[in-house]
mmCIF file of C-alpha atoms in Angstrom:
data_model
loop_
_atom_site.group_PDB
_atom_site.id
_atom_site.type_symbol
_atom_site.label_atom_id
_atom_site.label_comp_id
_atom_site.label_asym_id
_atom_site.label_seq_id
_atom_site.Cartn_x
_atom_site.Cartn_y
_atom_site.Cartn_z
ATOM 1 C CA UNK A 6 -13.462 -91.121 3.332
ATOM 2 C CA UNK A 7 -11.191 -93.357 3.999
ATOM 3 C CA UNK A 8 -10.244 -91.936 7.781
ATOM 4 C CA UNK A 9 -13.573 -91.754 9.848
ATOM 5 C CA UNK A 10 -12.184 -89.258 12.871
ATOM 6 C CA UNK A 11 -8.865 -87.703 12.311
ATOM 7 C CA UNK A 12 -6.593 -84.728 14.412
ATOM 8 C CA UNK A 13 -5.135 -82.265 12.694
ATOM 9 C CA UNK A 14 -1.964 -80.857 14.234
ATOM 10 C CA UNK A 15 -1.385 -76.819 12.891
ATOM 11 C CA UNK A 16 0.949 -74.722 14.043
ATOM 12 C CA UNK A 17 0.604 -71.335 15.035
ATOM 13 C CA UNK A 18 3.513 -70.104 13.312
ATOM 14 C CA UNK A 19 0.790 -71.182 10.469
ATOM 15 C CA UNK A 20 -1.854 -68.570 11.293
ATOM 16 C CA UNK A 21 0.581 -66.014 10.737
ATOM 17 C CA UNK A 22 0.439 -66.351 6.953
ATOM 18 C CA UNK A 23 2.603 -63.336 5.157
ATOM 19 C CA UNK A 24 2.955 -61.376 8.189
ATOM 20 C CA UNK A 25 5.490 -61.006 11.135
ATOM 21 C CA UNK A 26 3.590 -62.165 14.059
ATOM 22 C CA UNK A 27 -0.056 -62.965 15.130
ATOM 23 C CA UNK A 28 -3.537 -63.837 13.114
ATOM 24 C CA UNK A 29 -3.960 -63.318 9.491
ATOM 25 C CA UNK A 30 -7.563 -63.491 8.739
ATOM 26 C CA UNK A 31 -7.094 -64.638 5.229
ATOM 27 C CA UNK A 32 -5.147 -67.244 6.063
ATOM 28 C CA UNK A 33 -7.331 -68.145 9.495
ATOM 29 C CA UNK A 34 -10.309 -68.064 6.918
ATOM 30 C CA UNK A 35 -8.788 -70.207 3.917
ATOM 31 C CA UNK A 36 -8.762 -72.843 7.287
ATOM 32 C CA UNK A 37 -12.025 -72.930 8.143
ATOM 33 C CA UNK A 38 -13.079 -73.916 5.026
ATOM 34 C CA UNK A 39 -10.875 -76.630 3.740
ATOM 35 C CA UNK A 40 -11.946 -77.809 7.342
ATOM 36 C CA UNK A 41 -15.220 -77.271 6.573
ATOM 37 C CA UNK A 42 -14.898 -79.113 3.659
ATOM 38 C CA UNK A 43 -14.676 -82.667 5.346
ATOM 39 C CA UNK A 44 -16.652 -82.637 8.056
ATOM 40 C CA UNK A 45 -19.624 -81.020 5.355
ATOM 41 C CA UNK A 46 -18.228 -85.297 3.923
ATOM 42 C CA UNK A 47 -18.598 -86.709 7.808
ATOM 43 C CA UNK A 48 -15.500 -86.413 8.867
ATOM 44 C CA UNK A 49 -15.255 -86.116 12.526
ATOM 45 C CA UNK A 50 -12.364 -83.276 12.637
ATOM 46 C CA UNK A 51 -10.787 -82.465 16.374
ATOM 47 C CA UNK A 52 -7.370 -79.843 16.074
ATOM 48 C CA UNK A 53 -4.794 -78.877 18.359
ATOM 49 C CA UNK A 54 -3.181 -75.522 17.464
ATOM 50 C CA UNK A 55 0.596 -74.915 18.836
ATOM 51 C CA UNK A 56 1.220 -70.904 19.852
ATOM 52 C CA UNK A 57 4.404 -70.046 18.396
ATOM 53 C CA UNK A 58 2.575 -67.379 16.413
ATOM 54 C CA UNK A 59 1.937 -65.054 20.005
ATOM 55 C CA UNK A 60 4.580 -66.594 22.222
ATOM 56 C CA UNK A 61 7.040 -69.262 22.588
ATOM 57 C CA UNK A 62 8.121 -71.037 25.956
ATOM 58 C CA UNK A 63 11.292 -72.406 25.543
ATOM 59 C CA UNK A 64 12.600 -69.185 23.312
ATOM 60 C CA UNK A 65 11.104 -67.110 26.252
ATOM 61 C CA UNK A 66 13.257 -69.242 29.070
ATOM 62 C CA UNK A 67 16.852 -68.520 26.849
ATOM 63 C CA UNK A 68 15.541 -65.467 27.564
ATOM 64 C CA UNK A 69 16.251 -65.760 31.296
ATOM 65 C CA UNK A 70 12.602 -65.803 32.114
ATOM 66 C CA UNK A 71 11.696 -68.980 34.090
ATOM 67 C CA UNK A 72 10.320 -71.691 31.776
ATOM 68 C CA UNK A 73 7.547 -73.050 34.070
ATOM 69 C CA UNK A 74 6.164 -69.597 33.124
ATOM 70 C CA UNK A 75 7.168 -69.308 29.159
ATOM 71 C CA UNK A 76 5.226 -73.230 28.703
ATOM 72 C CA UNK A 77 2.230 -71.416 30.975
ATOM 73 C CA UNK A 78 2.368 -67.923 28.303
ATOM 74 C CA UNK A 79 2.905 -70.361 25.489
ATOM 75 C CA UNK A 80 -0.378 -72.751 26.458
ATOM 76 C CA UNK A 81 -2.684 -69.021 27.031
ATOM 77 C CA UNK A 82 -1.851 -68.716 23.797
ATOM 78 C CA UNK A 83 -2.745 -71.823 21.924
ATOM 79 C CA UNK A 84 -6.042 -70.638 23.672
ATOM 80 C CA UNK A 85 -6.049 -67.218 21.933
ATOM 81 C CA UNK A 86 -5.482 -69.517 18.216
ATOM 82 C CA UNK A 87 -8.406 -71.722 19.203
ATOM 83 C CA UNK A 88 -10.778 -68.736 19.505
ATOM 84 C CA UNK A 89 -9.956 -67.370 16.290
ATOM 85 C CA UNK A 90 -9.831 -70.649 14.394
ATOM 86 C CA UNK A 91 -13.589 -70.942 16.289
ATOM 87 C CA UNK A 92 -14.293 -67.477 15.440
ATOM 88 C CA UNK A 93 -13.514 -68.503 11.666
ATOM 89 C CA UNK A 94 -14.873 -71.974 11.656
ATOM 90 C CA UNK A 95 -18.429 -70.313 13.271
ATOM 91 C CA UNK A 96 -18.592 -67.929 10.628
ATOM 92 C CA UNK A 97 -18.293 -71.140 7.881
ATOM 93 C CA UNK A 98 -21.685 -71.924 10.028
ATOM 94 C CA UNK A 99 -19.281 -74.707 11.649
ATOM 95 C CA UNK A 100 -20.572 -75.843 15.248
ATOM 96 C CA UNK A 101 -17.024 -76.021 17.083
ATOM 97 C CA UNK A 102 -16.498 -76.727 20.210
ATOM 98 C CA UNK A 103 -13.404 -75.126 22.620
ATOM 99 C CA UNK A 104 -11.818 -77.292 25.416
ATOM 100 C CA UNK A 105 -8.426 -76.157 27.301
ATOM 101 C CA UNK A 106 -6.634 -78.178 29.469
ATOM 102 C CA UNK A 107 -6.563 -75.080 31.803
ATOM 103 C CA UNK A 108 -9.690 -74.019 33.183
ATOM 104 C CA UNK A 109 -11.335 -71.061 31.926
ATOM 105 C CA UNK A 110 -14.819 -71.921 32.299
ATOM 106 C CA UNK A 111 -15.348 -67.999 30.327
ATOM 107 C CA UNK A 112 -13.914 -68.712 27.399
ATOM 108 C CA UNK A 113 -13.563 -72.761 26.692
ATOM 109 C CA UNK A 114 -14.791 -76.265 27.987
ATOM 110 C CA UNK A 115 -12.604 -78.029 30.355
ATOM 111 C CA UNK A 116 -11.343 -80.950 28.583
ATOM 112 C CA UNK A 117 -13.367 -84.508 29.313
ATOM 113 C CA UNK A 118 -12.133 -86.923 27.013
ATOM 114 C CA UNK A 119 -16.193 -88.743 26.987
ATOM 115 C CA UNK A 120 -17.755 -85.056 26.444
ATOM 116 C CA UNK A 121 -14.558 -83.963 23.572
ATOM 117 C CA UNK A 122 -16.511 -87.297 21.768
ATOM 118 C CA UNK A 123 -19.528 -87.063 22.069
ATOM 119 C CA UNK A 124 -18.842 -83.677 20.662
ATOM 120 C CA UNK A 125 -17.338 -85.434 17.520
ATOM 121 C CA UNK A 126 -20.389 -87.898 16.856
ATOM 122 C CA UNK A 127 -22.674 -84.770 16.761
ATOM 123 C CA UNK A 128 -20.474 -83.304 14.312
ATOM 124 C CA UNK A 129 -19.242 -80.669 15.875
ATOM 125 C CA UNK A 130 -15.167 -79.712 15.330
ATOM 126 C CA UNK A 131 -13.350 -79.821 18.320
ATOM 127 C CA UNK A 132 -10.574 -77.857 19.175
ATOM 128 C CA UNK A 133 -7.960 -78.034 22.294
ATOM 129 C CA UNK A 134 -6.280 -75.085 23.572
ATOM 130 C CA UNK A 135 -4.054 -75.169 26.486
ATOM 131 C CA UNK A 136 -1.543 -77.761 25.356
ATOM 132 C CA UNK A 137 -1.108 -80.889 27.915
ATOM 133 C CA UNK A 138 -1.996 -78.594 30.375
ATOM 134 C CA UNK A 139 1.962 -79.693 32.013
ATOM 135 C CA UNK A 140 5.101 -77.471 30.740
ATOM 136 C CA UNK A 141 7.449 -79.122 29.362
ATOM 137 C CA UNK A 142 5.057 -80.670 27.000
ATOM 138 C CA UNK A 143 5.130 -79.192 23.125
ATOM 139 C CA UNK A 144 1.894 -79.092 21.592
ATOM 140 C CA UNK A 145 2.850 -82.228 19.302
ATOM 141 C CA UNK A 146 3.191 -84.141 22.354
ATOM 142 C CA UNK A 147 -1.267 -82.887 23.106
ATOM 143 C CA UNK A 148 -1.689 -83.470 19.940
ATOM 144 C CA UNK A 149 -0.274 -87.309 19.960
ATOM 145 C CA UNK A 150 -1.930 -87.575 23.267
ATOM 146 C CA UNK A 151 -5.367 -86.220 22.572
ATOM 147 C CA UNK A 152 -5.651 -88.283 19.257
ATOM 148 C CA UNK A 153 -4.748 -91.317 21.246
ATOM 149 C CA UNK A 154 -7.743 -90.072 24.411
ATOM 150 C CA UNK A 155 -9.931 -89.711 21.307
ATOM 151 C CA UNK A 156 -10.037 -92.895 18.767
ATOM 152 C CA UNK A 157 -8.164 -90.725 16.108
ATOM 153 C CA UNK A 158 -7.883 -92.567 13.120
ATOM 154 C CA UNK A 159 -4.117 -90.445 11.588
ATOM 155 C CA UNK A 160 -2.497 -87.241 12.903
ATOM 156 C CA UNK A 161 -2.135 -85.248 10.058
ATOM 157 C CA UNK A 162 -0.053 -82.612 10.640
ATOM 158 C CA UNK A 163 -0.193 -79.499 8.238
ATOM 159 C CA UNK A 164 2.601 -77.580 7.296
ATOM 160 C CA UNK A 165 4.205 -75.246 4.255
ATOM 161 C CA UNK A 166 5.938 -78.226 3.485
ATOM 162 C CA UNK A 167 4.752 -80.672 1.252
ATOM 163 C CA UNK A 168 6.666 -83.597 3.357
ATOM 164 C CA UNK A 169 9.540 -85.467 5.073
ATOM 165 C CA UNK A 170 12.240 -84.872 3.579
ATOM 166 C CA UNK A 171 16.149 -85.578 3.617
ATOM 167 C CA UNK A 172 16.711 -82.429 5.191
ATOM 168 C CA UNK A 173 15.590 -79.118 4.650
ATOM 169 C CA UNK A 174 13.893 -78.634 0.981
ATOM 170 C CA UNK A 175 13.860 -74.839 2.149
ATOM 171 C CA UNK A 176 18.020 -74.877 2.307
ATOM 172 C CA UNK A 177 18.725 -77.625 0.249
ATOM 173 C CA UNK A 178 17.391 -77.896 -3.149
ATOM 174 C CA UNK A 179 19.201 -81.324 -3.803
ATOM 175 C CA UNK A 180 16.603 -82.569 -0.733
ATOM 176 C CA UNK A 181 14.486 -85.303 -1.635
ATOM 177 C CA UNK A 182 10.710 -86.151 -0.425
ATOM 178 C CA UNK A 183 9.673 -89.611 1.463
ATOM 179 C CA UNK A 184 6.225 -90.609 0.009
ATOM 180 C CA UNK A 185 5.908 -94.131 3.234
ATOM 181 C CA UNK A 186 8.027 -93.924 6.137
ATOM 182 C CA UNK A 187 8.457 -95.854 8.771
ATOM 183 C CA UNK A 188 8.861 -94.813 12.222
ATOM 184 C CA UNK A 189 12.643 -96.332 12.746
ATOM 185 C CA UNK A 190 13.682 -95.130 9.313
ATOM 186 C CA UNK A 191 12.663 -91.585 10.767
ATOM 187 C CA UNK A 192 14.592 -92.046 14.469
ATOM 188 C CA UNK A 193 17.678 -94.283 12.394
ATOM 189 C CA UNK A 194 17.806 -90.800 9.617
ATOM 190 C CA UNK A 195 17.348 -88.361 12.497
ATOM 191 C CA UNK A 196 14.452 -86.360 10.666
ATOM 192 C CA UNK A 197 12.583 -83.727 12.748
ATOM 193 C CA UNK A 198 8.970 -84.884 12.455
ATOM 194 C CA UNK A 199 7.595 -83.869 15.874
ATOM 195 C CA UNK A 200 9.479 -83.134 18.923
ATOM 196 C CA UNK A 201 11.318 -86.853 19.965
ATOM 197 C CA UNK A 202 8.389 -87.439 23.304
ATOM 198 C CA UNK A 203 6.328 -87.114 20.852
ATOM 199 C CA UNK A 204 7.208 -89.421 17.903
ATOM 200 C CA UNK A 205 8.026 -92.005 20.611
ATOM 201 C CA UNK A 206 4.000 -92.233 22.363
ATOM 202 C CA UNK A 207 2.111 -92.033 18.331
ATOM 203 C CA UNK A 208 5.312 -95.314 17.364
ATOM 204 C CA UNK A 209 3.711 -96.952 20.785
ATOM 205 C CA UNK A 210 1.110 -96.307 19.766
ATOM 206 C CA UNK A 211 0.269 -97.243 16.509
ATOM 207 C CA UNK A 212 -0.889 -94.001 15.431
ATOM 208 C CA UNK A 213 0.286 -93.293 11.642
ATOM 209 C CA UNK A 214 0.936 -89.889 11.246
ATOM 210 C CA UNK A 215 0.697 -87.980 7.637
ATOM 211 C CA UNK A 216 2.271 -84.601 6.993
ATOM 212 C CA UNK A 217 1.181 -82.577 4.089
ATOM 213 C CA UNK A 218 0.972 -79.467 2.636
ATOM 214 C CA UNK A 219 -2.129 -77.300 4.783
ATOM 215 C CA UNK A 220 -1.307 -74.350 2.487
ATOM 216 C CA UNK A 221 -2.341 -75.875 -1.501
ATOM 217 C CA UNK A 222 -5.992 -74.769 -1.310
ATOM 218 C CA UNK A 223 -8.123 -78.908 -1.701
ATOM 219 C CA UNK A 224 -4.891 -80.914 0.284
ATOM 220 C CA UNK A 225 -6.987 -81.460 3.180
ATOM 221 C CA UNK A 226 -9.603 -82.482 1.083
ATOM 222 C CA UNK A 227 -7.633 -85.404 -1.015
ATOM 223 C CA UNK A 228 -5.302 -86.252 2.036
ATOM 224 C CA UNK A 229 -8.943 -87.618 4.089
ATOM 225 C CA UNK A 230 -10.053 -89.218 1.474
ATOM 226 C CA UNK A 231 -7.178 -91.455 1.273
ATOM 227 C CA UNK A 232 -4.810 -90.088 -1.644
ATOM 228 C CA UNK A 233 -1.163 -90.205 -1.295
ATOM 229 C CA UNK A 234 -0.471 -86.671 -0.331
ATOM 230 C CA UNK A 235 2.512 -85.288 1.661
ATOM 231 C CA UNK A 236 4.269 -88.529 3.339
ATOM 232 C CA UNK A 237 3.087 -91.113 5.820
ATOM 233 C CA UNK A 238 4.866 -92.148 8.686
ATOM 234 C CA UNK A 239 3.731 -96.030 9.489
ATOM 235 C CA UNK A 240 5.007 -99.199 11.233
#
């Protein structure tokens, strides 16, 4: 395997499948099977999932809700998604631990860096829920932060698009895809890979990001094997 330890970032919306909201049991099972493939080959896997399929703090704030309250609701949504993915992985006989940045001791371990690393070394998948534990920070920021803390080799951002394009390929048929792009070029071209805080943190810590289509079967294994799938953002 090209990468020994990865952090996989999934959006909450990805778990919806073809539904309008919530969690699609078929989609989450497919993800669990994809993750199992790479753990069987010795890859250490950590995961951060968004909560947008259940609640998004920013949209709540735009409707008049207090932003801090909304963000806390969003953090709890990520824990719900984490529990669902943990269950799907364990149904595939993949040992999994859920750690939360918010103390919910009845359902998840508290986030402890050394313990998370130990779980990974023992071959367990570690899911990080609760974002960073702070409002005003996205799960993109949580993903980069946790990746740095555990010493991940790369951040794999699984989306429904097969990489980074000059514009939204779902809206612009003339959009062209980048195979490789530098952090600096992403900023200069105004391309949206992650939110600015997360992206800058990744750049400062020289942590590469690969954006790829998670919904195509076998893509996760290909990326971890070093095949040219998606778009790689590097220095």
